[in-house]
XYZ file of N, CA and C in Angstrom:
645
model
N 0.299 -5.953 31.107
C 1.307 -5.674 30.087
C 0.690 -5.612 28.688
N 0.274 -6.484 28.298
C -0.924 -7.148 26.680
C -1.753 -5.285 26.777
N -2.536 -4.856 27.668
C -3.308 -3.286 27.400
C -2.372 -2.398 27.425
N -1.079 -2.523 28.183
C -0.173 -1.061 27.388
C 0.227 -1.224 26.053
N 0.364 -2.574 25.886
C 1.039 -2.875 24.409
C 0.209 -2.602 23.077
N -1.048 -2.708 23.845
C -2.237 -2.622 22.922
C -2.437 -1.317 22.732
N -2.326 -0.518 24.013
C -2.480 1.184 23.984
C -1.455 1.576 23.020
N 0.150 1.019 22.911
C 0.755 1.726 22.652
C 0.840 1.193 20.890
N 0.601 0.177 20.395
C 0.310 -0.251 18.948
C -0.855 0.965 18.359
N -1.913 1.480 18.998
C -3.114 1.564 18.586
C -2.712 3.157 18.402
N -1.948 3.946 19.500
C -0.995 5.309 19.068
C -0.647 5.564 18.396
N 0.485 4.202 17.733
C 1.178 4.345 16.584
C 0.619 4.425 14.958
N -0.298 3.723 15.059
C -1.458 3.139 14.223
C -2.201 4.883 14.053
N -2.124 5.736 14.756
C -3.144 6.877 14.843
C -2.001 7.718 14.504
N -0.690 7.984 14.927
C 0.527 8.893 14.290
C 0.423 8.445 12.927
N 0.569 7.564 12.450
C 0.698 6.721 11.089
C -0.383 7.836 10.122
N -1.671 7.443 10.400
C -2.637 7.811 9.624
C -2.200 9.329 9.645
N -2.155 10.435 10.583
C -1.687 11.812 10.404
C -3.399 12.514 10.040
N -2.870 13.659 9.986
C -3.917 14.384 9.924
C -5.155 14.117 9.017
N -5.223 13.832 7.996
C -5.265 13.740 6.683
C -6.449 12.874 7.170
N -6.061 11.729 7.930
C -7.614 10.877 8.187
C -7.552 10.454 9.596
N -7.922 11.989 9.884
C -8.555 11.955 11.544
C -9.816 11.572 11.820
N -10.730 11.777 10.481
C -12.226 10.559 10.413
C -12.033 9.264 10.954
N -10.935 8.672 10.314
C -10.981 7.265 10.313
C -9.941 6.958 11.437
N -9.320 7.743 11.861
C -8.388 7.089 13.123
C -9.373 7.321 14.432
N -10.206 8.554 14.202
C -11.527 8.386 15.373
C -12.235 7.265 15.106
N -12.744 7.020 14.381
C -13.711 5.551 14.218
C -12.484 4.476 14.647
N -11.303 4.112 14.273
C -10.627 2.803 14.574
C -10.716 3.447 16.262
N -10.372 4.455 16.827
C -10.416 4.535 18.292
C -11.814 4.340 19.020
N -12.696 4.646 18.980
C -13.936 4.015 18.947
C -13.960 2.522 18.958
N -13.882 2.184 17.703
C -14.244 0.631 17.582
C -12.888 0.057 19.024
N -11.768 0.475 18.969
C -10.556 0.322 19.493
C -11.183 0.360 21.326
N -12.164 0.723 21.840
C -12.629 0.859 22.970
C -13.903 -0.649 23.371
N -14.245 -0.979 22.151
C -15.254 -1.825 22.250
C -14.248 -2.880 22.054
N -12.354 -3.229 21.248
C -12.533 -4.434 21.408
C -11.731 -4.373 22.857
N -11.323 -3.313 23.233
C -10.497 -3.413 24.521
C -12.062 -4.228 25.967
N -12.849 -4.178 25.667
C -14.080 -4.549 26.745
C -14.349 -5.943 25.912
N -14.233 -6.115 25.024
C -13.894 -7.338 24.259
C -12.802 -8.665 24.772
N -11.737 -7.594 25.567
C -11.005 -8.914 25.465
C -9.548 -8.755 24.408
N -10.389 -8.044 22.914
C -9.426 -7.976 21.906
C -8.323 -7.228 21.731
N -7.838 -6.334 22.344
C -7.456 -5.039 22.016
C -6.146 -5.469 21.268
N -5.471 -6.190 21.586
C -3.679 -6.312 20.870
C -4.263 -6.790 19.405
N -5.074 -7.700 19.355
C -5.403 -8.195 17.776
C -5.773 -7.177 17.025
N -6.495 -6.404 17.574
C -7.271 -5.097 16.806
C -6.139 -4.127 16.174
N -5.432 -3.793 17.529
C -4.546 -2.348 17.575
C -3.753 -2.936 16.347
N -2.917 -4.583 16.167
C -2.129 -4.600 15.395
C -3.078 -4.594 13.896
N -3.932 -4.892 13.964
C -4.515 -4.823 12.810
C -4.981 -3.212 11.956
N -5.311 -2.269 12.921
C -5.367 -1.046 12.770
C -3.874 -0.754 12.188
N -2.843 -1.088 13.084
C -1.206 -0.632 12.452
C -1.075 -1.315 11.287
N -1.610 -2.371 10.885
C -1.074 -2.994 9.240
C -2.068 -2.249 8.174
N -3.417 -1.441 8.691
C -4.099 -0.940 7.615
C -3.575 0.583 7.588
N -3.130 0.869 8.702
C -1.773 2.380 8.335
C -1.126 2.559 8.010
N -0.270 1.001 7.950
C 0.813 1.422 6.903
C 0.447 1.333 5.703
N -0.290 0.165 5.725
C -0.808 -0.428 3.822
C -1.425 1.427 3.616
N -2.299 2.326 4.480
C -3.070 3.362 3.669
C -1.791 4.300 3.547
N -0.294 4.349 4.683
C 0.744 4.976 3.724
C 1.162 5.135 2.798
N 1.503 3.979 2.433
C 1.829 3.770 1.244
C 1.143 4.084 0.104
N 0.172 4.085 -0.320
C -1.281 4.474 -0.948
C -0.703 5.952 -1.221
N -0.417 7.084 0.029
C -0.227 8.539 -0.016
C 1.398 8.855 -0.449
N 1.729 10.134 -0.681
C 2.583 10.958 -1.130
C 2.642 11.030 0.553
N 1.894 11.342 1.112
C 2.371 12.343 2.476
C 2.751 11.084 3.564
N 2.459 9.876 3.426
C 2.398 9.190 3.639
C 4.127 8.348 3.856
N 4.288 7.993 1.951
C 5.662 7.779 1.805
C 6.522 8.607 2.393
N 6.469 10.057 2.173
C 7.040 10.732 3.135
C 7.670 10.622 4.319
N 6.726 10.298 5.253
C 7.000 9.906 6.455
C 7.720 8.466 6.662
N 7.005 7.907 5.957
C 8.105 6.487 6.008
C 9.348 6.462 5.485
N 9.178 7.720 4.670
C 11.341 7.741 3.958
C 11.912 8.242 5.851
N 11.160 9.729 5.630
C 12.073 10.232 6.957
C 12.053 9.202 8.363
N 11.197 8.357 9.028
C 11.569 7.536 9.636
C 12.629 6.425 8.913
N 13.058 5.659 7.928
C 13.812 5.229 7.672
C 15.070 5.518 7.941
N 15.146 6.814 7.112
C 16.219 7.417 7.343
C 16.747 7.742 8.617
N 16.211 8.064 9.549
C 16.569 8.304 10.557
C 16.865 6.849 11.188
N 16.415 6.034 11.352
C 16.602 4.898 12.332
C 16.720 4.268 11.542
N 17.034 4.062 10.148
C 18.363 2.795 9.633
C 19.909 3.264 9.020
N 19.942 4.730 9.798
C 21.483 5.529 9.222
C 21.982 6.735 10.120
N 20.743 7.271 10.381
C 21.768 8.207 11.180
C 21.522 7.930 12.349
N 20.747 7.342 13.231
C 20.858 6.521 14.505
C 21.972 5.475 14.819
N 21.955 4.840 14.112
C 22.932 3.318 14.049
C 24.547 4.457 14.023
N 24.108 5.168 13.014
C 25.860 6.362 12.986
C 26.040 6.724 14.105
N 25.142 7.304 14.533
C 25.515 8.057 15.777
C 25.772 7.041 17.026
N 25.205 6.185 17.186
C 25.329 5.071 18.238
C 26.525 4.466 17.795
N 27.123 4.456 16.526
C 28.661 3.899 16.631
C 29.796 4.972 16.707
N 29.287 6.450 16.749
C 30.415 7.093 16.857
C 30.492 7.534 18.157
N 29.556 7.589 18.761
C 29.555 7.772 20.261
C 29.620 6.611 21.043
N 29.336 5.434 20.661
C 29.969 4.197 21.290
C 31.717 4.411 21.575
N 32.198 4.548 19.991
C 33.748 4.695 19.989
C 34.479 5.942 20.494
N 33.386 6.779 20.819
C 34.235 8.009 21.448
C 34.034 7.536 23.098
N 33.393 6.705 23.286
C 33.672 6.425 24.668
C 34.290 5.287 24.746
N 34.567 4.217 24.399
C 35.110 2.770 23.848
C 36.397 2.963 23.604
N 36.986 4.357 23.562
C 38.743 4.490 23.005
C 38.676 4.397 21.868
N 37.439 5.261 21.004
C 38.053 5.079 19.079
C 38.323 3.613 18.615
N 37.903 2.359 18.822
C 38.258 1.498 17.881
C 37.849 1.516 16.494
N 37.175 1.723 16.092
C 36.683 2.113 14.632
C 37.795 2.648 13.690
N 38.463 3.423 14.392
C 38.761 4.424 13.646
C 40.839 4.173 12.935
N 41.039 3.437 13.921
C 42.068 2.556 13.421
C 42.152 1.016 12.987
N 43.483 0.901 12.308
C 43.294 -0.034 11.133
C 43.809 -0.925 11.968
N 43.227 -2.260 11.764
C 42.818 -3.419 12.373
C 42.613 -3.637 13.613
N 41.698 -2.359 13.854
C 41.616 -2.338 15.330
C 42.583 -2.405 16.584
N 43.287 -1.746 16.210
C 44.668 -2.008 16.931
C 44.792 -0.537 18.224
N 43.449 0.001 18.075
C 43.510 0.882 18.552
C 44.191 2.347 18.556
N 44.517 2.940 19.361
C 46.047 4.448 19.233
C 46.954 3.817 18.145
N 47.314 2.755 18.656
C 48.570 2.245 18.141
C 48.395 1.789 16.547
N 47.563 1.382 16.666
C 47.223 0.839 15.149
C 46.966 1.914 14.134
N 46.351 3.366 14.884
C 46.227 3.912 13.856
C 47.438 4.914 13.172
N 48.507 4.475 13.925
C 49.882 5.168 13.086
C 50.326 4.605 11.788
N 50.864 4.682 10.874
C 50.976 4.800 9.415
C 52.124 3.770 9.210
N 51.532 2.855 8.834
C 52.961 1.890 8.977
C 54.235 2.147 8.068
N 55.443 1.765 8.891
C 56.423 2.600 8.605
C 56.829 3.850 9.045
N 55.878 4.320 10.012
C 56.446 5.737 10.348
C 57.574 5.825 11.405
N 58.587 6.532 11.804
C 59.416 6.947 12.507
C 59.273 7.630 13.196
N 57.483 8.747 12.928
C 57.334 9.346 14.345
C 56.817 8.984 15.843
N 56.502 7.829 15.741
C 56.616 6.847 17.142
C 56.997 7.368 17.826
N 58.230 7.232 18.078
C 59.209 7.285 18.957
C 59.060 8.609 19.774
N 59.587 9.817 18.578
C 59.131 10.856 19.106
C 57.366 11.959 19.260
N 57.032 10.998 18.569
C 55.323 11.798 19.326
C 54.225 10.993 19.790
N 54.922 9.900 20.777
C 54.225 9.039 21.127
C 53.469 9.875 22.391
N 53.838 10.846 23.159
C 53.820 11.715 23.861
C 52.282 12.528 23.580
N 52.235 12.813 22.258
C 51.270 13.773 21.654
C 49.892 12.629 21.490
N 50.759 11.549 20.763
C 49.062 10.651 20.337
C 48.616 10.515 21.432
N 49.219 10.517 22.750
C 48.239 9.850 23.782
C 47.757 10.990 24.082
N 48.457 12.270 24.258
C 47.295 13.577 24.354
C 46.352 13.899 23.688
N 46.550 13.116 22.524
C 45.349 13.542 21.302
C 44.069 12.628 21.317
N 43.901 11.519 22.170
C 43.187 10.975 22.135
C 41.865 11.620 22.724
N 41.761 12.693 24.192
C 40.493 12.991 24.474
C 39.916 14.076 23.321
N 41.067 14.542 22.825
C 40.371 15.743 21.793
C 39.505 14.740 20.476
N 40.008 13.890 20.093
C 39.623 12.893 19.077
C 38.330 12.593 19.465
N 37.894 11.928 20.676
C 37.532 11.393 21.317
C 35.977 12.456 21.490
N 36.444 14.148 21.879
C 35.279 14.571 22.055
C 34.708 15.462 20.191
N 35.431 14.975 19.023
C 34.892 15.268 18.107
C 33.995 13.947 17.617
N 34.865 12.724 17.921
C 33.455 11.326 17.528
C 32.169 11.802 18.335
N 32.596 12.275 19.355
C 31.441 12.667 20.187
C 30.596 13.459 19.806
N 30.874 14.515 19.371
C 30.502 15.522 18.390
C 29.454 15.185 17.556
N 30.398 14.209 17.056
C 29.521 13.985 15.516
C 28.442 13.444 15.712
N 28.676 11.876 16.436
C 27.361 11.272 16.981
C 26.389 11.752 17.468
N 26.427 12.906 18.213
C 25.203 14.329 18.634
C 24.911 14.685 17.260
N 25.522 15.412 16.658
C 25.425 15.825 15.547
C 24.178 15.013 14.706
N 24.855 13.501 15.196
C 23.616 12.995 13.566
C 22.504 12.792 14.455
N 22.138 13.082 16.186
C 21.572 12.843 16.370
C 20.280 13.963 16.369
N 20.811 14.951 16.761
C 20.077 16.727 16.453
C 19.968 16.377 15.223
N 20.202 16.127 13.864
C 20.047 16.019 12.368
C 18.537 15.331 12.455
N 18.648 14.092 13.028
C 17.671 12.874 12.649
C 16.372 13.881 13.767
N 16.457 13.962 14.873
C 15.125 14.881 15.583
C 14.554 15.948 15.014
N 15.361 17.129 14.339
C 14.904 18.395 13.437
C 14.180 17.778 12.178
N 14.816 16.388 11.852
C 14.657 16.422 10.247
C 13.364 15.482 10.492
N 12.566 14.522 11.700
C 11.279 14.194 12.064
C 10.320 15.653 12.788
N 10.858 16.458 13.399
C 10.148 17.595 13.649
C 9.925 18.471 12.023
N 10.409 18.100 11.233
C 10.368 19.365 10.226
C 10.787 20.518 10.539
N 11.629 20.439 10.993
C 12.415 21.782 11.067
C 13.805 22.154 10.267
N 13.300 22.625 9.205
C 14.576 22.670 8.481
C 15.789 23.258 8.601
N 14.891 24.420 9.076
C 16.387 25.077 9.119
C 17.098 24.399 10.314
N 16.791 24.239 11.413
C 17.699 23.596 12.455
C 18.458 22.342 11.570
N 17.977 21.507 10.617
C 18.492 20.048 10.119
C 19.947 20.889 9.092
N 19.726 22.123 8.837
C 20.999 22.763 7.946
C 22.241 23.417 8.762
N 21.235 23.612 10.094
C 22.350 24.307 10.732
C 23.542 23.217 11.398
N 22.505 21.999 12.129
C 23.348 21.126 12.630
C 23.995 20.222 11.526
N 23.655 20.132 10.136
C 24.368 19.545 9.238
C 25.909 20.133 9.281
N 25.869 21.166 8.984
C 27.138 22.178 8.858
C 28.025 21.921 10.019
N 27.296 22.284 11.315
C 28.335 21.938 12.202
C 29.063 20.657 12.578
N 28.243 19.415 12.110
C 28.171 18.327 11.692
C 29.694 18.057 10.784
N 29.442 18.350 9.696
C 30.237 18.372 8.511
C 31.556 19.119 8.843
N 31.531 20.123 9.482
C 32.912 20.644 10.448
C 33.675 19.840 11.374
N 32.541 19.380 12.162
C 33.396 18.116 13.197
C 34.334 17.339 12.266
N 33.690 16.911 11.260
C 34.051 15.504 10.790
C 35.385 16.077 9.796
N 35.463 17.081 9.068
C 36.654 18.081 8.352
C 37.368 18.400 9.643
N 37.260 18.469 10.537
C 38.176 18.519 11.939
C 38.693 17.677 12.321
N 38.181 16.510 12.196
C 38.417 15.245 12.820
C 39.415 14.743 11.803
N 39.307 14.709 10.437
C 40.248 14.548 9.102
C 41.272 14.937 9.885
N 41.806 16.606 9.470
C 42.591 17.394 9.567
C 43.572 17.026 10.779
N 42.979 17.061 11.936
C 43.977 16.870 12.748
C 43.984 15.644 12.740
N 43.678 14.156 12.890
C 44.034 13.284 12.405
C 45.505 13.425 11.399
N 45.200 14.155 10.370
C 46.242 14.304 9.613
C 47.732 15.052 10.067
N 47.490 15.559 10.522
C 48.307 16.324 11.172
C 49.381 15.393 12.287
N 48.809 14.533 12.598
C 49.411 13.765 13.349
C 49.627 12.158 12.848
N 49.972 12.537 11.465
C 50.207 11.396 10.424
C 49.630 10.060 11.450
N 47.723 10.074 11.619
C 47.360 9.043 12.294
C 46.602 8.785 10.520
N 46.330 7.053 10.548
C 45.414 6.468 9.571
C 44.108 7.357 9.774
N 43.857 8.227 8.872
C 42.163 9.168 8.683
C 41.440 8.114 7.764
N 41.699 6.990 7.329
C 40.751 6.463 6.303
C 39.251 6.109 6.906
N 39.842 5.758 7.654
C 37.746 5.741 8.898
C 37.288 6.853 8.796
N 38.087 7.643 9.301
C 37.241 9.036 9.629
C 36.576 9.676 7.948
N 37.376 9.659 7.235
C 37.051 10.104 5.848
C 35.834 9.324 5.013
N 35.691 7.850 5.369
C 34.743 7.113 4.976
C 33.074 7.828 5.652
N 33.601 8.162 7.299
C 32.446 8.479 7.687
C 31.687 10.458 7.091
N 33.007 10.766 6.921
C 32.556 12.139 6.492
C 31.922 11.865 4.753
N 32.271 11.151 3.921
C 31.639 10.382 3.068
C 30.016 10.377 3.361
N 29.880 9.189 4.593
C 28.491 9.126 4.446
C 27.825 10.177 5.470
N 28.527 11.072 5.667
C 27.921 12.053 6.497
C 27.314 12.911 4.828
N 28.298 13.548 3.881
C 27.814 14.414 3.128
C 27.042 13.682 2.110
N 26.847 11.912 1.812
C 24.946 11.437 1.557
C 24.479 12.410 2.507
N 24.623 11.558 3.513
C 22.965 12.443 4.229
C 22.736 13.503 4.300
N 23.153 14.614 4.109
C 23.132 15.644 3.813
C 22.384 16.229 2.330
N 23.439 15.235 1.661
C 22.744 15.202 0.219
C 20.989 15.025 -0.169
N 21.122 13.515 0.652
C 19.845 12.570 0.769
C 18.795 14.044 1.455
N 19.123 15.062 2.689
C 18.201 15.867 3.369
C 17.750 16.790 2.515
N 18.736 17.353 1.432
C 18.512 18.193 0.612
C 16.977 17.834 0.045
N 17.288 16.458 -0.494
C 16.048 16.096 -1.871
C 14.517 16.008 -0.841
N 15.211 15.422 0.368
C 14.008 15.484 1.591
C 12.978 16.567 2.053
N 14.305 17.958 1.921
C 13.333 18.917 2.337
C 12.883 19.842 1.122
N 13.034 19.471 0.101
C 12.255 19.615 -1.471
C 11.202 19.241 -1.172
N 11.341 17.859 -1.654
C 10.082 16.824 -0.860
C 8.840 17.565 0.129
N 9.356 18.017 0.964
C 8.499 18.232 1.960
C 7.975 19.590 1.638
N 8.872 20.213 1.101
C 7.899 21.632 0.476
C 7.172 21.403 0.001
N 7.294 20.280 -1.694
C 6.243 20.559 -2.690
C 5.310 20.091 -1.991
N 5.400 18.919 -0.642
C 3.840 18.443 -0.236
C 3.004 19.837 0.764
N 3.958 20.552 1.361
C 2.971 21.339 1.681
C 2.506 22.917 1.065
N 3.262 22.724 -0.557
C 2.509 23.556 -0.708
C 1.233 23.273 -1.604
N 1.186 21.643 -1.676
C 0.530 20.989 -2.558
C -0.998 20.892 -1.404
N -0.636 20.854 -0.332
C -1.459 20.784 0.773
C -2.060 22.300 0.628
N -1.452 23.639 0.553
C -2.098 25.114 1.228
C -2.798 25.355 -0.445
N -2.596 24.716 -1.724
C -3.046 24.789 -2.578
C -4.447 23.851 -2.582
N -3.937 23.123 -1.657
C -5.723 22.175 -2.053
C -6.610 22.889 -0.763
N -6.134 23.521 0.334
C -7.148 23.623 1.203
C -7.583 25.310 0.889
N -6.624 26.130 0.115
C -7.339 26.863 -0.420
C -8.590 26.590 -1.430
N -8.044 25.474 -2.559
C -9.239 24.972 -3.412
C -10.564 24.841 -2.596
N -10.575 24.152 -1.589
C -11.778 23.921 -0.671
C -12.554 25.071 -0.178
């Protein structure tokens, strides 16, 4: 178990560094072979991963990568794992005090009675736009670590539709939208946040085809 863990620290440690210092991630793999016959390999590998991040940080191309992993796995992962939790869970999120279908009718309303009929039909349609979305941020967060922009604009949009869908008819069926509207909120940050991201990522590579022309 201790040599996969070690294999798989010493990977990460070598994604980290990136192109930029494939000198020095060959030499840590090298040395990385002598402490594995050593005995050492988990002490090493983690030690290789704390001098990759410390040399991230150091870089532009570097920070980079550590925004877009952030971003992805402290916001739009955790999003998507709670909206697709609740699209299979029966929507609790999404009504007020968790009260579920029922809770999310508008207190005081009188249409109870007569469209109690409809909310319970409306629940799988509800149900497959949380679904939606949670894909949604999840295609967002994979394009936007592949660098692929245009795919991160296209699924934004369709993204941002679910969730203006999910409002709307919500509304329509005088159900509480204040969840849903909070999340279309932090859906159009991230969107926002991708914008300045894939700026970002231009000026570094054209800051990159400008220096390897210099060379």
């Amino acid at each position: 178990m201790r040599p996969a863990v070690a294999h798989a620290v010493m990977a990460l440690a070598v994604c980290c560094l990136g192109e930029s210092r494939r000198e020095w991630s060959l030499a840590m793999q090298i040395e990385f072979e002598t402490a594995v016959a050593e005995g050492k390999a988990l002490p090493f590998a983690i030690g290789c991963l704390a001098a990759a991040g410390r040399e991230m940080l150091t870089r532009e191309e570097g920070r980079f990568v550590l925004t877009s992993y952030a971003l992805a796995l402290c916001l739009m992962i955790p999003m998507a794992a709670l909206q697709i939790g609740c699209a299979v869970l029966g929507l609790p999120y999404l009504y007020a005090g968790q009260g579920g279908l029922r809770g999310a009718l508008l207190e005081g309303g009188t249409q109870e009675a007569l469209l109690r009929g409809v909310y319970q039909a409306a629940v799988p349609s509800l149900s497959l736009l949380l679904l939606l979305l949670g894909l949604g941020h999840l295609r967002i967060a994979w394009a936007m670590l592949e660098r692929d922009w245009s795919r991160v604009r296209r699924a934004g949009m369709l993204t941002l539709a679910a969730a203006a869908t999910l409002i709307i008819f919500m509304g329509t069926l005088f159900l509480d939208s204040r969840q849903a509207i909070l999340q279309a909120a932090v859906l159009a940050i991230e969107l926002a946040t991708l914008s300045v991201v894939t700026r970002w990522h231009a000026q570094l590579f054209r800051a990159a085809v400008a220096e390897d022309s210099g060379s």
